[in-house]
Amino acid sequence: MDRARPEDWYRLQTKADGVTLIDEPFIQPFYRCNMWHIRGRDRDLLVDSGMGVVSLRDWVPLVTERALTAVASHTHFDHIGCHHEFEDRCVHHAEADLLANPTREATLADPYVTDDIFDLLPPAPYQSATYQVKSAPATRLLADGDVVDLGDRTFEVIHTPGHSPGGIALWEAATATLFSGDIVYDGPLIEDTYHSDAADYYRSMVRLYDLPVRVVHGGHFPSYDGARHKAIIRAWLDNHETHQ
Ligand SMILES: [Zn+2]
Ligand SMILES: [Zn+2]
């Protein structure tokens, strides 16, 4: 398989409310993480940082324009690969150890990462067999109800365990925008990893259902509106009634 050039690795898409989607088009859609850059007055916010196979700092100038807080929605390999490039790193306390010690097994790089997840391989010297996320110990641990403050806009941490124990969503009430991570998005959800929990997953979905969302920016697949949010979660809850 051919390798991509580093300058082609990332793709940027401007959304409303100072939000920019950064993603990695040569990774197949199911494995391709959405990174969300949010412009603030005093600092910017980055929700997730991709696989880390090409430097975000070197190839996406947007992330170096201002002080930046890099939040991990959770610590699977596709979401935290470039966290080590940022000084200010936040993660829920339940996955703090994973961000500091991201082994191939703990981040799901083993078994998910093979050459088959790419349409073009990352630039040399990348190798799927030895790919590993770099350690990036958190500088701030998050808990449910905490606030990430950019000066003129604030994001409430909603602990959403189930996909993984320290999964979080970020809720900006002023714009009714939810950054949901991998707990819910418009595609096949993953409920069976080594640290998934069915009862937690159900409770998280019930909680998210009631949010008055206008737009959801998820960890994978395209963004969607409030009606789609209700429809996705309603269908999911109907399929998981036994956990009620
Ligand atoms: Zn995940
Ligand atoms: Zn993911």
XYZ file of C-alpha atoms and ligand atoms in Angstrom:
246
model
C 0.000 0.000 0.000
C 1.243 3.496 -0.836
C 1.948 6.008 1.887
C 0.301 9.409 2.204
C 2.303 12.639 2.378
C 2.183 14.320 5.799
C 0.791 17.529 4.279
C -2.198 15.543 3.014
C -2.916 13.625 6.228
C -5.351 16.000 7.933
C -8.515 17.559 6.573
C -10.261 20.592 8.074
C -13.930 21.524 7.813
C -15.392 24.705 9.301
C -18.646 24.381 11.266
C -20.826 26.987 13.016
C -19.940 28.625 16.350
C -16.164 28.636 15.907
C -15.980 24.866 15.607
C -13.622 23.168 13.153
C -13.668 19.463 12.387
C -10.233 17.956 11.882
C -10.053 14.381 10.634
C -7.799 11.865 8.909
C -9.313 10.987 5.503
C -6.974 8.076 4.728
C -8.287 6.160 7.748
C -11.462 4.247 6.923
C -14.665 5.861 8.260
C -15.364 3.392 11.081
C -11.912 4.009 12.613
C -11.607 7.680 11.691
C -11.858 9.919 14.750
C -13.436 13.354 14.645
C -11.228 15.949 16.326
C -13.056 19.112 17.321
C -11.239 22.441 17.522
C -13.220 25.162 19.276
C -12.177 28.780 19.229
C -12.411 30.659 22.509
C -11.532 34.196 23.574
C -8.702 33.317 25.946
C -7.800 29.859 24.713
C -8.901 27.201 22.294
C -10.204 23.727 23.016
C -9.340 20.534 21.181
C -11.581 17.544 21.800
C -9.503 14.474 20.898
C -6.314 14.344 18.831
C -6.506 11.462 16.367
C -4.192 8.481 15.884
C -0.991 10.451 16.302
C 0.647 9.062 13.160
C 1.363 12.564 11.789
C 2.132 15.575 13.987
C -0.900 17.821 14.460
C 1.293 20.689 15.615
C 3.489 20.503 12.519
C 0.743 20.116 9.920
C -2.326 21.876 11.351
C -1.349 25.475 12.184
C -4.824 26.071 13.657
C -3.855 24.168 16.820
C -0.854 26.397 17.525
C -2.496 29.800 17.053
C -3.418 30.199 20.728
C -3.081 28.523 24.079
C -4.959 25.263 23.759
C -6.549 22.795 26.120
C -6.553 19.247 24.756
C -9.376 17.167 26.218
C -9.641 13.405 25.736
C -13.235 12.220 25.333
C -11.708 8.858 26.342
C -8.410 7.063 25.787
C -8.804 4.736 22.803
C -5.920 5.006 20.326
C -7.913 6.884 17.705
C -8.668 9.758 20.115
C -5.436 10.528 22.004
C -2.557 10.006 19.551
C -1.363 13.635 19.548
C -2.162 14.534 23.144
C 1.547 14.417 23.989
C 2.050 17.444 21.708
C 0.037 19.731 23.992
C 0.971 21.110 27.407
C -2.546 21.341 28.819
C -4.173 17.879 28.826
C -7.448 16.881 30.423
C -9.022 13.464 30.899
C -11.624 11.969 33.212
C -9.953 10.582 36.325
C -11.151 7.041 35.556
C -8.850 6.950 32.485
C -5.954 9.012 33.811
C -3.754 5.920 34.104
C -4.498 4.973 30.504
C -3.470 8.383 29.150
C -0.230 8.139 31.129
C 0.436 4.519 30.163
C -1.293 3.898 26.820
C -0.335 0.328 25.987
C -1.426 -1.215 22.697
C -3.937 -3.436 24.494
C -5.367 -0.753 26.795
C -5.957 1.716 23.932
C -7.361 -1.011 21.617
C -4.541 -0.462 19.092
C -4.255 -4.208 19.609
C -6.338 -5.671 17.951
C -7.825 -2.874 15.809
C -4.779 -1.301 14.166
C -3.649 -3.127 11.049
C -2.836 -1.866 7.552
C -6.429 -2.738 6.620
C -7.860 0.308 8.423
C -6.089 2.652 5.970
C -6.710 3.590 2.343
C -3.203 5.053 2.273
C -0.630 4.251 4.944
C 0.710 7.049 7.156
C 4.127 8.456 6.179
C 7.287 6.493 7.043
C 8.420 5.216 9.462
C 4.894 4.244 10.542
C 4.308 0.481 11.029
C 0.978 -0.976 12.156
C 2.659 -3.862 14.029
C 4.552 -1.529 16.356
C 2.189 1.464 16.408
C 1.676 2.756 19.918
C 0.286 5.948 21.408
C 2.803 8.073 23.303
C 2.385 8.719 27.006
C 0.732 12.062 27.799
C -0.011 12.279 31.538
C -2.938 14.590 32.231
C -2.314 18.020 33.710
C -5.935 18.257 34.868
C -8.287 15.469 35.874
C -11.960 15.933 35.081
C -15.074 14.762 36.913
C -18.770 15.020 36.160
C -19.969 18.611 36.463
C -16.554 20.211 35.964
C -16.315 23.127 33.575
C -13.771 23.780 30.830
C -13.641 27.564 30.456
C -12.343 29.333 27.325
C -13.043 32.832 28.663
C -16.180 33.620 26.692
C -17.631 30.127 26.472
C -17.884 27.212 28.858
C -18.237 23.466 28.444
C -19.711 21.248 31.121
C -18.216 17.817 31.603
C -20.818 15.047 31.515
C -19.398 11.708 32.620
C -20.700 9.144 30.116
C -19.252 5.732 31.048
C -20.278 2.615 29.132
C -18.147 2.600 25.980
C -15.221 3.073 28.362
C -15.129 3.916 32.097
C -13.818 7.477 31.771
C -15.775 8.569 28.731
C -17.001 12.144 28.810
C -19.185 14.391 26.711
C -18.815 18.169 26.680
C -21.967 20.270 26.746
C -22.070 23.915 25.717
C -25.498 25.071 26.912
C -25.221 28.513 25.261
C -25.129 26.971 21.780
C -26.926 23.722 22.740
C -23.972 21.806 21.323
C -22.909 18.375 22.542
C -19.481 16.894 21.863
C -20.348 13.287 22.575
C -17.176 11.253 22.032
C -17.862 7.565 21.377
C -20.858 7.065 23.685
C -23.194 8.112 20.871
C -22.730 9.068 17.230
C -24.544 8.374 13.959
C -22.991 4.982 13.187
C -22.323 1.543 14.722
C -21.669 1.992 18.453
C -19.042 -0.100 20.263
C -20.360 -1.665 23.448
C -18.113 -4.712 23.835
C -14.562 -3.555 24.527
C -12.640 -5.010 27.487
C -13.721 -2.085 29.676
C -17.229 -1.452 28.361
C -20.139 -1.748 30.793
C -23.715 -2.363 29.669
C -25.468 -0.889 32.726
C -23.296 2.244 32.628
C -23.941 2.542 28.895
C -27.696 2.479 29.441
C -27.598 5.120 32.171
C -25.407 7.379 30.032
C -27.810 7.122 27.099
C -30.816 7.944 29.294
C -29.021 11.010 30.588
C -27.991 12.252 27.145
C -31.485 11.723 25.742
C -32.882 14.480 27.946
C -30.387 17.158 26.923
C -31.992 19.911 24.798
C -29.399 19.550 22.042
C -29.400 21.496 18.788
C -26.295 19.848 17.335
C -24.188 16.827 18.208
C -20.552 16.554 17.165
C -19.637 12.918 17.819
C -16.422 10.941 17.997
C -17.035 9.386 14.583
C -19.280 9.908 11.538
C -21.174 13.101 10.554
C -22.737 15.578 12.984
C -26.503 15.670 13.436
C -29.354 17.700 14.903
C -31.569 17.405 17.968
C -34.261 15.342 16.253
C -31.683 12.816 15.040
C -30.181 12.778 18.556
C -33.530 11.732 20.027
C -34.117 9.171 17.276
C -30.694 7.517 17.639
C -30.944 7.213 21.423
C -34.633 6.194 21.400
C -33.869 3.343 18.990
C -30.853 2.308 21.037
C -32.816 2.320 24.310
C -35.609 0.278 22.702
C -33.003 -2.343 21.759
C -31.531 -2.454 25.270
C -34.646 -2.556 27.454
C -33.313 -5.366 29.624
C -30.921 -2.975 31.348
C -33.694 -0.720 32.612
Zn -13.588 4.563 21.698
Zn -13.350 6.078 18.596
